[in-house]
């Protein structure tokens, strides 16, 4: 939220409402791949949106505030209104399916864009929402492989609005960079609460970079922090306005075979859903639908508390509230494969729209990814002067439109040097009776979807130019076949959708977005449209490739007030050796001298830096070198470097709590990088094990703090940084709790009693859920402790507390300071090519 912020007497324009990139998410289910068993293009039978009272216009002279809520893995069909049949009277009991009364009421009070197109995956969509640009332009490409961040040269919504005087805030999931320089508190947000993923009770969150023990349900704690900030700004007029925003839930994950994390399906919501949805559908798809709907019911309670608090606030008359989601419903491919062809009744119950596909799914009927079920979603905007109950079927929208829309409503222009936005402002469509402009009506919306060409880029490295940046254009980034990226693009314009992989064109009508033979245009009718789409897509792709940040791996920064830099293995921009490979979050295959990974890295402040490596290896006699400087100096051995023995520690699962170990390789005395110079850090194996034969599984890094594949050394200028202390090179270190981590709460276990909330008082169902969640979390932790080293017998209190946190959060040994903690849990990478 936002309101005016005043400074030392004179009023000045302030933002108080920044984009809240909240993480609410759910493990949703969807129809399996392939064409529908009995395809029909009849529009879904949905109840009409019932308009609420029209909001008054923005008061004269008032600066608007904004709240943007982004749900994770919630599909178009995961809205209660999309399950209500026509003619359902107001106040009637909710029929079977998704139940979201608070969101339904918000839709009735605002303007909806039912054809809002997202990006394929979580990180992609957050990049678009944050920057207002097509994600592929920003350096973002996937949910891993070092491409799930966007360049530091991109301007975020926080940057844009803060430059205009707004106070900005972020709450919830971020998923755009795992090192401190990419964190929200360094990217334009004055206030940030970043939770650890998949821990629903008493979450250890990072508040502006510092680890803070919260109490209560994760979503409630984040929303309460937002409400608390709003109240502080209302009370302290000298500071003026503030920012507040919502965070919803981050669900658990399930690998579909009973392993992994149980889906987030809170009780008593799940029992309610099952009672309201009787029937014979018992397959995995249906089971996961019930879990998803339970999550939605819980989220809707959280949203309802937030909206009620906003409506009771003086800010309500000048606040725009926007709710959307990041992609289609998330479902493990294992579940989709095991489900086979579910009955039409089950599919219709799960997805009344009958759209094909789910998050990043490959659809055999389409011959690729990018189906409507994967990309189409819903955006609602409520606020001053916004038409109530309006449904804009006449306009395509995209997540990249949100920032331009917020900026226009606020009267804000992007600062000089801001990369050009891809999105268009939808502000003109919020007024009653408005019509789309020619620009909006005639727009093409393109997105890059997962495909073999993209997979080859992610799992390897691109050719570099003489400046050691990605050389562009190059053959591996070509639009044309064979292997070109034209086959990886999906486009929309008006009622038509085009697939670059096949050239097929579908026409949607009357609210139906079913991809089936009945909506596919015959070849003669499709040909001219396909040619126009192809020409526009080629121009779009040429523009993407020409962008300075596209297809560039992250550039890490060392020094200043940043204590540790995490150079994650998958972010290597160059590799050497026949067996070295980039994986989702690590680099593997180190076996022979010369095997290496190199990272873009600049030193912002001269000083001594500790080199810490988080790894596993079964090479018996290995030695490695880390160097940082210009590439020519690294080759000539003229750059600062340190060499050290790398002891064998076994394969994953054999060492420590989570199969990784760490070591202090030594220290580097680094000068600041010359202004405008691009430098790099390289980890090179200088001695392999035994006969230097390949040893599968040798891993130079998983998320963590280290300088090889797993991240860089840390430390500000001056004395030894990164917590190196006095340890000698090659000595095992950092096995205990990292600096700055609050251990008190962990030492006492998980309390059974629900937390007390000063604001946003929970519903009875939410309190019941919290009691159950606490009991389940305590039992799960006790079981893990019993299975790990005899429950930690003989450990000191601090060591036992750290072990508990490691077991609960999947934190490996080797963490240096609390503010940079990484989990070994791999987020949202189930669907790779």
PDB file of C-alpha atoms in Angstrom, residues 1 5 15-21 130 158-159 162 166-172 174 183-194 205-210 212 221-230 232-233 239 241-246:
ATOM      1  CA  UNK A   1       0.000   0.000   0.000  1.00  0.00           C
ATOM      2  CA  UNK A   5       5.331  10.362   2.895  1.00  0.00           C
ATOM      3  CA  UNK A  15       5.178   6.262  -2.728  1.00  0.00           C
ATOM      4  CA  UNK A  16       3.714   4.256  -0.317  1.00  0.00           C
ATOM      5  CA  UNK A  17       2.770   1.358  -2.097  1.00  0.00           C
ATOM      6  CA  UNK A  18       4.888  -0.843  -3.863  1.00  0.00           C
ATOM      7  CA  UNK A  19       4.459  -4.063  -5.507  1.00  0.00           C
ATOM      8  CA  UNK A  20       4.038  -6.802  -3.050  1.00  0.00           C
ATOM      9  CA  UNK A  21       5.314  -9.835  -4.716  1.00  0.00           C
ATOM     10  CA  UNK A 130       8.891  -6.524 -11.418  1.00  0.00           C
ATOM     11  CA  UNK A 158      10.600  -0.623  -6.456  1.00  0.00           C
ATOM     12  CA  UNK A 159      13.265   1.401  -8.259  1.00  0.00           C
ATOM     13  CA  UNK A 162      10.897   4.958  -5.095  1.00  0.00           C
ATOM     14  CA  UNK A 166       7.023   6.441  -3.019  1.00  0.00           C
ATOM     15  CA  UNK A 167       7.862   4.162  -0.108  1.00  0.00           C
ATOM     16  CA  UNK A 168       8.078   0.628  -1.399  1.00  0.00           C
ATOM     17  CA  UNK A 169       7.611  -2.772   0.211  1.00  0.00           C
ATOM     18  CA  UNK A 170       7.785  -6.453  -0.674  1.00  0.00           C
ATOM     19  CA  UNK A 171       6.403  -9.443   1.241  1.00  0.00           C
ATOM     20  CA  UNK A 172       6.661 -13.103   0.335  1.00  0.00           C
ATOM     21  CA  UNK A 174      11.006 -13.431  -4.504  1.00  0.00           C
ATOM     22  CA  UNK A 183      17.639  -9.535  -2.935  1.00  0.00           C
ATOM     23  CA  UNK A 184      14.574  -7.256  -2.785  1.00  0.00           C
ATOM     24  CA  UNK A 185      16.075  -4.952  -0.150  1.00  0.00           C
ATOM     25  CA  UNK A 186      18.820  -4.124  -2.662  1.00  0.00           C
ATOM     26  CA  UNK A 187      16.511  -3.757  -5.632  1.00  0.00           C
ATOM     27  CA  UNK A 188      14.357  -0.773  -4.820  1.00  0.00           C
ATOM     28  CA  UNK A 189      12.297  -1.992  -1.873  1.00  0.00           C
ATOM     29  CA  UNK A 190      12.524  -0.030   1.369  1.00  0.00           C
ATOM     30  CA  UNK A 191      10.895  -2.843   3.311  1.00  0.00           C
ATOM     31  CA  UNK A 192      11.090  -6.570   2.623  1.00  0.00           C
ATOM     32  CA  UNK A 193      10.009  -9.716   4.466  1.00  0.00           C
ATOM     33  CA  UNK A 194      11.341 -12.782   2.661  1.00  0.00           C
ATOM     34  CA  UNK A 205      12.198 -14.667   7.605  1.00  0.00           C
ATOM     35  CA  UNK A 206      14.761 -12.236   6.318  1.00  0.00           C
ATOM     36  CA  UNK A 207      13.675  -8.718   7.142  1.00  0.00           C
ATOM     37  CA  UNK A 208      15.725  -6.351   4.989  1.00  0.00           C
ATOM     38  CA  UNK A 209      18.463  -8.965   5.005  1.00  0.00           C
ATOM     39  CA  UNK A 210      18.496  -9.803   8.706  1.00  0.00           C
ATOM     40  CA  UNK A 212      14.112 -12.635  12.208  1.00  0.00           C
ATOM     41  CA  UNK A 221       2.969 -13.019   9.918  1.00  0.00           C
ATOM     42  CA  UNK A 222       3.804 -11.388   6.581  1.00  0.00           C
ATOM     43  CA  UNK A 223       0.402  -9.750   6.223  1.00  0.00           C
ATOM     44  CA  UNK A 224       0.606  -8.520   9.818  1.00  0.00           C
ATOM     45  CA  UNK A 225       4.009  -6.985   9.060  1.00  0.00           C
ATOM     46  CA  UNK A 226       2.434  -5.143   6.147  1.00  0.00           C
ATOM     47  CA  UNK A 227      -0.442  -3.930   8.295  1.00  0.00           C
ATOM     48  CA  UNK A 228       1.991  -2.889  11.027  1.00  0.00           C
ATOM     49  CA  UNK A 229       3.991  -0.795   8.564  1.00  0.00           C
ATOM     50  CA  UNK A 230       0.820   0.885   7.321  1.00  0.00           C
ATOM     51  CA  UNK A 232       3.220   3.149  11.653  1.00  0.00           C
ATOM     52  CA  UNK A 233       3.064   5.467   8.689  1.00  0.00           C
ATOM     53  CA  UNK A 239       7.378  10.464   7.941  1.00  0.00           C
ATOM     54  CA  UNK A 241       2.826   7.562   4.196  1.00  0.00           C
ATOM     55  CA  UNK A 242       4.123   4.052   4.117  1.00  0.00           C
ATOM     56  CA  UNK A 243       3.878   0.857   2.190  1.00  0.00           C
ATOM     57  CA  UNK A 244       1.951  -2.275   2.939  1.00  0.00           C
ATOM     58  CA  UNK A 245       1.308  -5.406   0.986  1.00  0.00           C
ATOM     59  CA  UNK A 246       0.051  -8.933   1.241  1.00  0.00           C
TER      60      UNK A 246
END
